[in-house]
PDB file of C-alpha atoms in Angstrom:
ATOM      1  CA  LEU F1079     -20.152 206.364 131.639  1.00 68.00           C
ATOM      2  CA  ALA F1080     -20.866 206.504 135.336  1.00 69.00           C
ATOM      3  CA  LYS F1081     -17.953 204.316 136.401  1.00 80.00           C
ATOM      4  CA  THR F1082     -17.729 202.588 139.746  1.00 85.00           C
ATOM      5  CA  THR F1083     -14.879 200.916 141.611  1.00 82.00           C
ATOM      6  CA  GLN F1084     -15.268 197.974 143.966  1.00 84.00           C
ATOM      7  CA  PRO F1085     -12.941 195.447 145.617  1.00 82.00           C
ATOM      8  CA  ILE F1086     -12.532 192.386 143.442  1.00 85.00           C
ATOM      9  CA  SER F1087     -13.328 189.800 146.086  1.00 89.00           C
ATOM     10  CA  MET F1088     -13.872 189.195 149.784  1.00 89.00           C
ATOM     11  CA  ASP F1089     -14.510 186.257 152.074  1.00 93.00           C
ATOM     12  CA  SER F1090     -16.777 186.192 155.090  1.00 93.00           C
ATOM     13  CA  TYR F1091     -17.882 183.626 157.622  1.00 95.00           C
ATOM     14  CA  GLU F1092     -21.464 182.501 157.808  1.00 95.00           C
ATOM     15  CA  GLY F1093     -23.510 184.600 160.224  1.00 95.00           C
ATOM     16  CA  GLN F1094     -21.318 187.678 159.968  1.00 95.00           C
ATOM     17  CA  GLU F1095     -22.261 191.076 158.596  1.00 96.00           C
ATOM     18  CA  VAL F1096     -20.681 191.870 155.234  1.00 95.00           C
ATOM     19  CA  ASN F1097     -20.019 195.426 154.105  1.00 96.00           C
ATOM     20  CA  ILE F1098     -19.111 196.121 150.484  1.00 94.00           C
ATOM     21  CA  THR F1099     -17.977 199.600 149.520  1.00 93.00           C
ATOM     22  CA  CYS F1100     -18.210 201.144 146.073  1.00 92.00           C
ATOM     23  CA  SER F1101     -16.599 204.361 144.823  1.00 92.00           C
ATOM     24  CA  HIS F1102     -18.432 206.498 142.275  1.00 90.00           C
ATOM     25  CA  ASN F1103     -16.606 209.815 142.103  1.00 90.00           C
ATOM     26  CA  ASN F1104     -18.338 211.047 138.949  1.00 88.00           C
ATOM     27  CA  ILE F1105     -21.878 210.506 140.186  1.00 89.00           C
ATOM     28  CA  ALA F1106     -24.275 213.078 138.733  1.00 88.00           C
ATOM     29  CA  THR F1107     -26.801 215.072 140.719  1.00 88.00           C
ATOM     30  CA  ASN F1108     -29.781 213.041 139.546  1.00 84.00           C
ATOM     31  CA  ASP F1109     -28.105 209.611 139.703  1.00 87.00           C
ATOM     32  CA  TYR F1110     -29.461 206.863 141.906  1.00 89.00           C
ATOM     33  CA  ILE F1111     -27.168 204.156 143.305  1.00 91.00           C
ATOM     34  CA  THR F1112     -28.270 200.599 142.671  1.00 92.00           C
ATOM     35  CA  TRP F1113     -26.860 197.274 143.803  1.00 94.00           C
ATOM     36  CA  TYR F1114     -27.366 193.950 142.080  1.00 95.00           C
ATOM     37  CA  GLN F1115     -26.525 190.356 143.027  1.00 96.00           C
ATOM     38  CA  GLN F1116     -25.616 187.724 140.474  1.00 95.00           C
ATOM     39  CA  PHE F1117     -25.310 183.960 140.829  1.00 94.00           C
ATOM     40  CA  PRO F1118     -23.507 181.872 138.187  1.00 89.00           C
ATOM     41  CA  SER F1119     -25.483 181.361 134.976  1.00 86.00           C
ATOM     42  CA  GLN F1120     -28.256 183.706 136.094  1.00 90.00           C
ATOM     43  CA  GLY F1121     -29.104 187.316 135.322  1.00 92.00           C
ATOM     44  CA  PRO F1122     -28.357 189.958 137.957  1.00 94.00           C
ATOM     45  CA  ARG F1123     -30.998 190.456 140.626  1.00 94.00           C
ATOM     46  CA  PHE F1124     -31.910 193.843 142.085  1.00 92.00           C
ATOM     47  CA  ILE F1125     -31.024 194.163 145.769  1.00 94.00           C
ATOM     48  CA  ILE F1126     -31.461 197.770 146.805  1.00 94.00           C
ATOM     49  CA  GLN F1127     -31.428 201.323 145.511  1.00 92.00           C
ATOM     50  CA  GLY F1128     -30.901 204.687 147.119  1.00 92.00           C
ATOM     51  CA  TYR F1129     -30.217 208.341 146.501  1.00 92.00           C
ATOM     52  CA  LYS F1130     -28.850 209.597 149.816  1.00 90.00           C
ATOM     53  CA  THR F1131     -28.426 208.730 153.512  1.00 91.00           C
ATOM     54  CA  LYS F1132     -29.650 205.236 154.375  1.00 95.00           C
ATOM     55  CA  VAL F1133     -32.043 202.812 152.791  1.00 94.00           C
ATOM     56  CA  THR F1134     -33.057 199.479 154.292  1.00 95.00           C
ATOM     57  CA  ASN F1135     -35.141 196.645 152.933  1.00 94.00           C
ATOM     58  CA  GLU F1136     -35.686 193.041 153.941  1.00 93.00           C
ATOM     59  CA  VAL F1137     -32.362 191.822 152.574  1.00 93.00           C
ATOM     60  CA  ALA F1138     -29.849 194.674 152.878  1.00 96.00           C
ATOM     61  CA  SER F1139     -29.027 198.202 153.910  1.00 97.00           C
ATOM     62  CA  LEU F1140     -27.419 200.873 151.776  1.00 97.00           C
ATOM     63  CA  PHE F1141     -25.413 203.682 153.331  1.00 97.00           C
ATOM     64  CA  ILE F1142     -24.653 206.787 151.273  1.00 96.00           C
ATOM     65  CA  PRO F1143     -22.559 209.638 152.698  1.00 96.00           C
ATOM     66  CA  ALA F1144     -23.448 213.268 152.125  1.00 95.00           C
ATOM     67  CA  ASP F1145     -21.042 213.724 149.190  1.00 94.00           C
ATOM     68  CA  ARG F1146     -22.513 210.613 147.493  1.00 94.00           C
ATOM     69  CA  LYS F1147     -19.116 209.686 146.034  1.00 93.00           C
ATOM     70  CA  SER F1148     -19.256 206.262 147.611  1.00 93.00           C
ATOM     71  CA  SER F1149     -21.789 203.843 149.012  1.00 94.00           C
ATOM     72  CA  THR F1150     -21.729 200.774 151.238  1.00 96.00           C
ATOM     73  CA  LEU F1151     -23.941 197.745 150.880  1.00 96.00           C
ATOM     74  CA  SER F1152     -24.466 195.923 154.156  1.00 97.00           C
ATOM     75  CA  LEU F1153     -25.654 192.319 154.242  1.00 96.00           C
ATOM     76  CA  PRO F1154     -26.610 191.245 157.768  1.00 93.00           C
ATOM     77  CA  ARG F1155     -25.820 187.720 158.968  1.00 92.00           C
ATOM     78  CA  VAL F1156     -24.802 186.231 155.639  1.00 95.00           C
ATOM     79  CA  SER F1157     -25.488 182.604 154.775  1.00 95.00           C
ATOM     80  CA  LEU F1158     -23.834 180.293 152.277  1.00 95.00           C
ATOM     81  CA  SER F1159     -26.497 181.216 149.725  1.00 94.00           C
ATOM     82  CA  ASP F1160     -25.244 184.808 149.722  1.00 95.00           C
ATOM     83  CA  THR F1161     -22.118 183.696 147.873  1.00 96.00           C
ATOM     84  CA  ALA F1162     -22.392 185.699 144.662  1.00 96.00           C
ATOM     85  CA  VAL F1163     -21.028 188.620 142.696  1.00 96.00           C
ATOM     86  CA  TYR F1164     -22.309 192.011 143.827  1.00 96.00           C
ATOM     87  CA  TYR F1165     -22.410 194.978 141.458  1.00 94.00           C
ATOM     88  CA  CYS F1166     -22.767 198.650 142.240  1.00 92.00           C
ATOM     89  CA  LEU F1167     -24.177 200.948 139.549  1.00 89.00           C
ATOM     90  CA  VAL F1168     -24.989 204.616 139.325  1.00 87.00           C
ATOM     91  CA  GLY F1169     -27.175 206.493 136.888  1.00 81.00           C
ATOM     92  CA  ASP F1170     -29.509 205.095 134.300  1.00 76.00           C
ATOM     93  CA  GLY F1171     -29.804 204.462 130.610  1.00 76.00           C
ATOM     94  CA  ASP F1172     -26.601 204.338 128.646  1.00 76.00           C
ATOM     95  CA  ARG F1173     -24.562 205.833 131.509  1.00 76.00           C
ATOM     96  CA  LEU F1174     -24.781 202.562 133.418  1.00 78.00           C
ATOM     97  CA  ALA F1175     -21.580 200.519 133.620  1.00 77.00           C
ATOM     98  CA  PHE F1176     -21.442 197.286 135.601  1.00 79.00           C
ATOM     99  CA  GLY F1177     -17.713 196.764 136.060  1.00 77.00           C
ATOM    100  CA  LYS F1178     -16.403 193.424 137.292  1.00 81.00           C
ATOM    101  CA  GLY F1179     -18.251 193.483 140.597  1.00 90.00           C
ATOM    102  CA  ASN F1180     -17.233 192.072 143.952  1.00 92.00           C
ATOM    103  CA  GLN F1181     -17.102 188.305 144.419  1.00 94.00           C
ATOM    104  CA  VAL F1182     -18.289 187.536 147.946  1.00 95.00           C
ATOM    105  CA  VAL F1183     -17.594 184.041 149.238  1.00 95.00           C
ATOM    106  CA  VAL F1184     -19.318 182.960 152.439  1.00 95.00           C
ATOM    107  CA  ILE F1185     -17.390 180.332 154.362  1.00 95.00           C
ATOM    108  CA  PRO F1186     -19.086 177.860 156.729  1.00 92.00           C
TER     109      PRO F1186
ATOM    110  CA  ASP R 390     -38.548 184.427 138.194  1.00 82.00           C
ATOM    111  CA  THR R 391     -38.395 188.190 137.626  1.00 82.00           C
ATOM    112  CA  GLY R 392     -41.123 188.299 135.002  1.00 91.00           C
ATOM    113  CA  VAL R 393     -38.665 188.925 132.160  1.00 96.00           C
ATOM    114  CA  SER R 394     -38.349 185.989 129.793  1.00 96.00           C
ATOM    115  CA  GLN R 395     -35.795 185.247 127.117  1.00 97.00           C
ATOM    116  CA  ASP R 396     -35.886 182.740 124.326  1.00 97.00           C
ATOM    117  CA  PRO R 397     -34.031 180.571 123.593  1.00 97.00           C
ATOM    118  CA  ARG R 398     -32.122 179.864 126.789  1.00 96.00           C
ATOM    119  CA  HIS R 399     -29.320 178.205 124.859  1.00 97.00           C
ATOM    120  CA  LYS R 400     -28.244 178.515 121.244  1.00 98.00           C
ATOM    121  CA  ILE R 401     -25.459 176.673 119.470  1.00 98.00           C
ATOM    122  CA  THR R 402     -24.678 177.866 115.986  1.00 98.00           C
ATOM    123  CA  LYS R 403     -21.961 177.562 113.427  1.00 97.00           C
ATOM    124  CA  ARG R 404     -19.718 180.450 112.541  1.00 97.00           C
ATOM    125  CA  GLY R 405     -21.240 182.593 109.829  1.00 97.00           C
ATOM    126  CA  GLN R 406     -24.846 181.854 110.693  1.00 98.00           C
ATOM    127  CA  ASN R 407     -27.350 184.483 111.819  1.00 98.00           C
ATOM    128  CA  VAL R 408     -29.062 184.211 115.184  1.00 98.00           C
ATOM    129  CA  THR R 409     -31.982 186.059 116.738  1.00 98.00           C
ATOM    130  CA  PHE R 410     -32.870 186.252 120.400  1.00 98.00           C
ATOM    131  CA  ARG R 411     -36.145 187.358 121.883  1.00 98.00           C
ATOM    132  CA  CYS R 412     -36.877 189.175 125.125  1.00 98.00           C
ATOM    133  CA  ASP R 413     -40.307 189.651 126.678  1.00 97.00           C
ATOM    134  CA  PRO R 414     -40.175 192.335 129.363  1.00 96.00           C
ATOM    135  CA  ILE R 415     -42.516 192.924 132.275  1.00 94.00           C
ATOM    136  CA  SER R 416     -45.611 194.226 130.532  1.00 91.00           C
ATOM    137  CA  GLU R 417     -45.864 197.678 132.105  1.00 89.00           C
ATOM    138  CA  HIS R 418     -42.140 198.421 131.798  1.00 91.00           C
ATOM    139  CA  ASN R 419     -41.191 201.091 129.303  1.00 91.00           C
ATOM    140  CA  ARG R 420     -37.443 200.517 129.163  1.00 92.00           C
ATOM    141  CA  LEU R 421     -35.683 197.488 127.776  1.00 95.00           C
ATOM    142  CA  TYR R 422     -31.944 196.857 127.841  1.00 94.00           C
ATOM    143  CA  TRP R 423     -29.659 194.370 126.139  1.00 95.00           C
ATOM    144  CA  TYR R 424     -26.327 193.348 127.657  1.00 94.00           C
ATOM    145  CA  ARG R 425     -23.610 190.870 126.831  1.00 95.00           C
ATOM    146  CA  GLN R 426     -21.694 189.042 129.521  1.00 94.00           C
ATOM    147  CA  THR R 427     -18.570 186.944 129.144  1.00 93.00           C
ATOM    148  CA  LEU R 428     -16.989 184.748 131.790  1.00 89.00           C
ATOM    149  CA  GLY R 429     -15.574 186.685 134.725  1.00 86.00           C
ATOM    150  CA  GLN R 430     -16.857 190.032 133.512  1.00 88.00           C
ATOM    151  CA  GLY R 431     -19.820 192.155 134.429  1.00 89.00           C
ATOM    152  CA  PRO R 432     -22.654 192.699 131.966  1.00 90.00           C
ATOM    153  CA  GLU R 433     -21.641 194.948 129.076  1.00 89.00           C
ATOM    154  CA  PHE R 434     -24.241 197.418 127.853  1.00 90.00           C
ATOM    155  CA  LEU R 435     -25.248 196.983 124.197  1.00 92.00           C
ATOM    156  CA  THR R 436     -28.360 199.043 123.595  1.00 93.00           C
ATOM    157  CA  TYR R 437     -31.616 200.136 125.140  1.00 93.00           C
ATOM    158  CA  PHE R 438     -35.125 201.215 124.248  1.00 93.00           C
ATOM    159  CA  GLN R 439     -37.655 203.474 125.838  1.00 91.00           C
ATOM    160  CA  ASN R 440     -40.976 202.262 124.536  1.00 90.00           C
ATOM    161  CA  GLU R 441     -40.281 201.610 120.843  1.00 89.00           C
ATOM    162  CA  ALA R 442     -37.509 204.197 120.501  1.00 88.00           C
ATOM    163  CA  GLN R 443     -33.930 202.942 120.498  1.00 87.00           C
ATOM    164  CA  LEU R 444     -32.151 205.583 122.550  1.00 88.00           C
ATOM    165  CA  GLU R 445     -28.599 204.339 122.224  1.00 79.00           C
ATOM    166  CA  LYS R 446     -27.088 201.936 119.750  1.00 78.00           C
ATOM    167  CA  SER R 447     -23.566 203.172 119.245  1.00 77.00           C
ATOM    168  CA  ARG R 448     -22.312 200.654 121.770  1.00 77.00           C
ATOM    169  CA  LEU R 449     -23.573 197.667 119.859  1.00 78.00           C
ATOM    170  CA  LEU R 450     -20.401 195.691 119.292  1.00 79.00           C
ATOM    171  CA  SER R 451     -20.373 195.932 115.517  1.00 87.00           C
ATOM    172  CA  ASP R 452     -22.684 196.498 112.577  1.00 90.00           C
ATOM    173  CA  ARG R 453     -23.447 192.780 112.706  1.00 94.00           C
ATOM    174  CA  PHE R 454     -25.539 193.450 115.799  1.00 94.00           C
ATOM    175  CA  SER R 455     -28.995 194.984 115.613  1.00 95.00           C
ATOM    176  CA  ALA R 456     -31.983 195.221 117.887  1.00 95.00           C
ATOM    177  CA  GLU R 457     -35.638 196.068 117.486  1.00 94.00           C
ATOM    178  CA  ARG R 458     -38.556 196.663 119.753  1.00 94.00           C
ATOM    179  CA  PRO R 459     -41.642 196.914 117.577  1.00 87.00           C
ATOM    180  CA  LYS R 460     -44.658 198.469 119.274  1.00 85.00           C
ATOM    181  CA  GLY R 461     -42.707 198.906 122.469  1.00 83.00           C
ATOM    182  CA  SER R 462     -43.354 195.388 123.713  1.00 90.00           C
ATOM    183  CA  PHE R 463     -40.986 192.470 123.122  1.00 96.00           C
ATOM    184  CA  SER R 464     -37.541 192.987 121.650  1.00 97.00           C
ATOM    185  CA  THR R 465     -35.238 191.016 119.413  1.00 97.00           C
ATOM    186  CA  LEU R 466     -31.464 191.062 119.183  1.00 97.00           C
ATOM    187  CA  GLU R 467     -29.967 189.771 115.958  1.00 97.00           C
ATOM    188  CA  ILE R 468     -26.365 188.860 115.284  1.00 97.00           C
ATOM    189  CA  GLN R 469     -25.470 188.369 111.667  1.00 97.00           C
ATOM    190  CA  ARG R 470     -22.522 186.303 110.409  1.00 97.00           C
ATOM    191  CA  THR R 471     -21.684 185.075 113.883  1.00 97.00           C
ATOM    192  CA  GLU R 472     -18.059 184.745 114.972  1.00 96.00           C
ATOM    193  CA  GLN R 473     -16.564 182.641 117.726  1.00 95.00           C
ATOM    194  CA  GLY R 474     -15.941 185.801 119.724  1.00 95.00           C
ATOM    195  CA  ASP R 475     -19.708 186.325 119.901  1.00 96.00           C
ATOM    196  CA  SER R 476     -19.989 183.368 122.275  1.00 97.00           C
ATOM    197  CA  ALA R 477     -21.365 184.815 125.490  1.00 96.00           C
ATOM    198  CA  MET R 478     -24.451 185.196 127.649  1.00 97.00           C
ATOM    199  CA  TYR R 479     -26.887 187.773 126.266  1.00 97.00           C
ATOM    200  CA  LEU R 480     -29.022 189.375 128.934  1.00 97.00           C
ATOM    201  CA  CYS R 481     -32.179 191.398 128.657  1.00 97.00           C
ATOM    202  CA  ALA R 482     -33.539 193.660 131.368  1.00 95.00           C
ATOM    203  CA  SER R 483     -36.581 195.861 131.708  1.00 94.00           C
ATOM    204  CA  SER R 484     -37.488 198.754 133.965  1.00 91.00           C
ATOM    205  CA  LEU R 485     -40.150 201.353 134.547  1.00 89.00           C
ATOM    206  CA  ILE R 486     -38.525 204.735 134.321  1.00 81.00           C
ATOM    207  CA  GLY R 487     -40.493 207.609 135.675  1.00 70.00           C
ATOM    208  CA  GLN R 488     -39.932 211.260 136.362  1.00 60.00           C
ATOM    209  CA  GLY R 489     -37.883 210.491 139.431  1.00 60.00           C
ATOM    210  CA  GLY R 490     -35.156 208.888 137.344  1.00 61.00           C
ATOM    211  CA  SER R 491     -34.879 205.700 139.390  1.00 71.00           C
ATOM    212  CA  ASP R 492     -34.011 202.833 137.044  1.00 80.00           C
ATOM    213  CA  GLU R 493     -34.550 199.508 138.808  1.00 86.00           C
ATOM    214  CA  GLN R 494     -33.850 196.831 136.246  1.00 91.00           C
ATOM    215  CA  TYR R 495     -35.261 193.322 136.235  1.00 93.00           C
ATOM    216  CA  PHE R 496     -33.156 190.851 134.325  1.00 95.00           C
ATOM    217  CA  GLY R 497     -34.148 187.802 132.358  1.00 96.00           C
ATOM    218  CA  PRO R 498     -32.334 184.473 132.671  1.00 94.00           C
ATOM    219  CA  GLY R 499     -30.224 185.170 129.608  1.00 96.00           C
ATOM    220  CA  THR R 500     -29.515 183.372 126.343  1.00 97.00           C
ATOM    221  CA  ARG R 501     -26.256 181.442 126.241  1.00 97.00           C
ATOM    222  CA  LEU R 502     -24.783 181.591 122.738  1.00 98.00           C
ATOM    223  CA  THR R 503     -22.077 179.199 121.630  1.00 98.00           C
ATOM    224  CA  VAL R 504     -20.552 179.722 118.201  1.00 97.00           C
ATOM    225  CA  THR R 505     -18.627 176.710 116.891  1.00 96.00           C
TER     226      THR R 505
END
C-alpha cells in the first residue's frame, strides 16, 4: 500500500490560508498525489492532483518538493464551508490507502 | 452531484439477511472502486474493476462479500449473511485511467447500511 501520514486535526480562522502537509515516503516513480475533501455523510470529493512541483486550480494549490516524499495542500482564504476532512493519497488502483485524514475546522 | 449514483442510499436489514448495493459510474469511466467507511475512519478499499475485470478482490473483508461488474457498466456489491459489524457506509467511485496513470476518482453519495 502507498501509505500516507497527515496531522489528525487543525483549526484555522476564517479568511486565513490553510496549509496541510502529507508525508508519503514510499511513493513510487509513477505515482500521482491526489487530495480529496469529505463532508459528513458524503463521499469524498476530488480537490487537486499533481505529480511534481506546483499545481493550482480554482480551489487549491498543491506543492510537491523535488524528492516527492511529501506534499502540501494550500487552501487560500478559508471559509466556514471548508470545514471538512482532507485526505492525501498516492498511487492508483489497489495501492491507494486513505488513512484517517486531517480534520480541518474553520473558526469564525 | 458527481455523476456517480448509488442505490439504495440507506438500507436497514436484520442480521443474517443478504443485501445488494448498486453503483452506476460515470458512463465513460473504465475503473470502478468499492470502499467501506466507518465512523471516524477514512474509506477502506474493498475491490476494484477495470472495465469488467475485477483486478483485486483479496481485500474484500470476508468471503461473504462479493462484487460484480457485468459488461463493464454498473456494479453490484453483495453482502451475504450480514453481521452487525457490517454496519457502515459503502462508497463507490469511478475514474478514467489512461496511459498517464492519473487516477482521479469521483465518488457516489454512498449507501448507509445498518444491520440490526
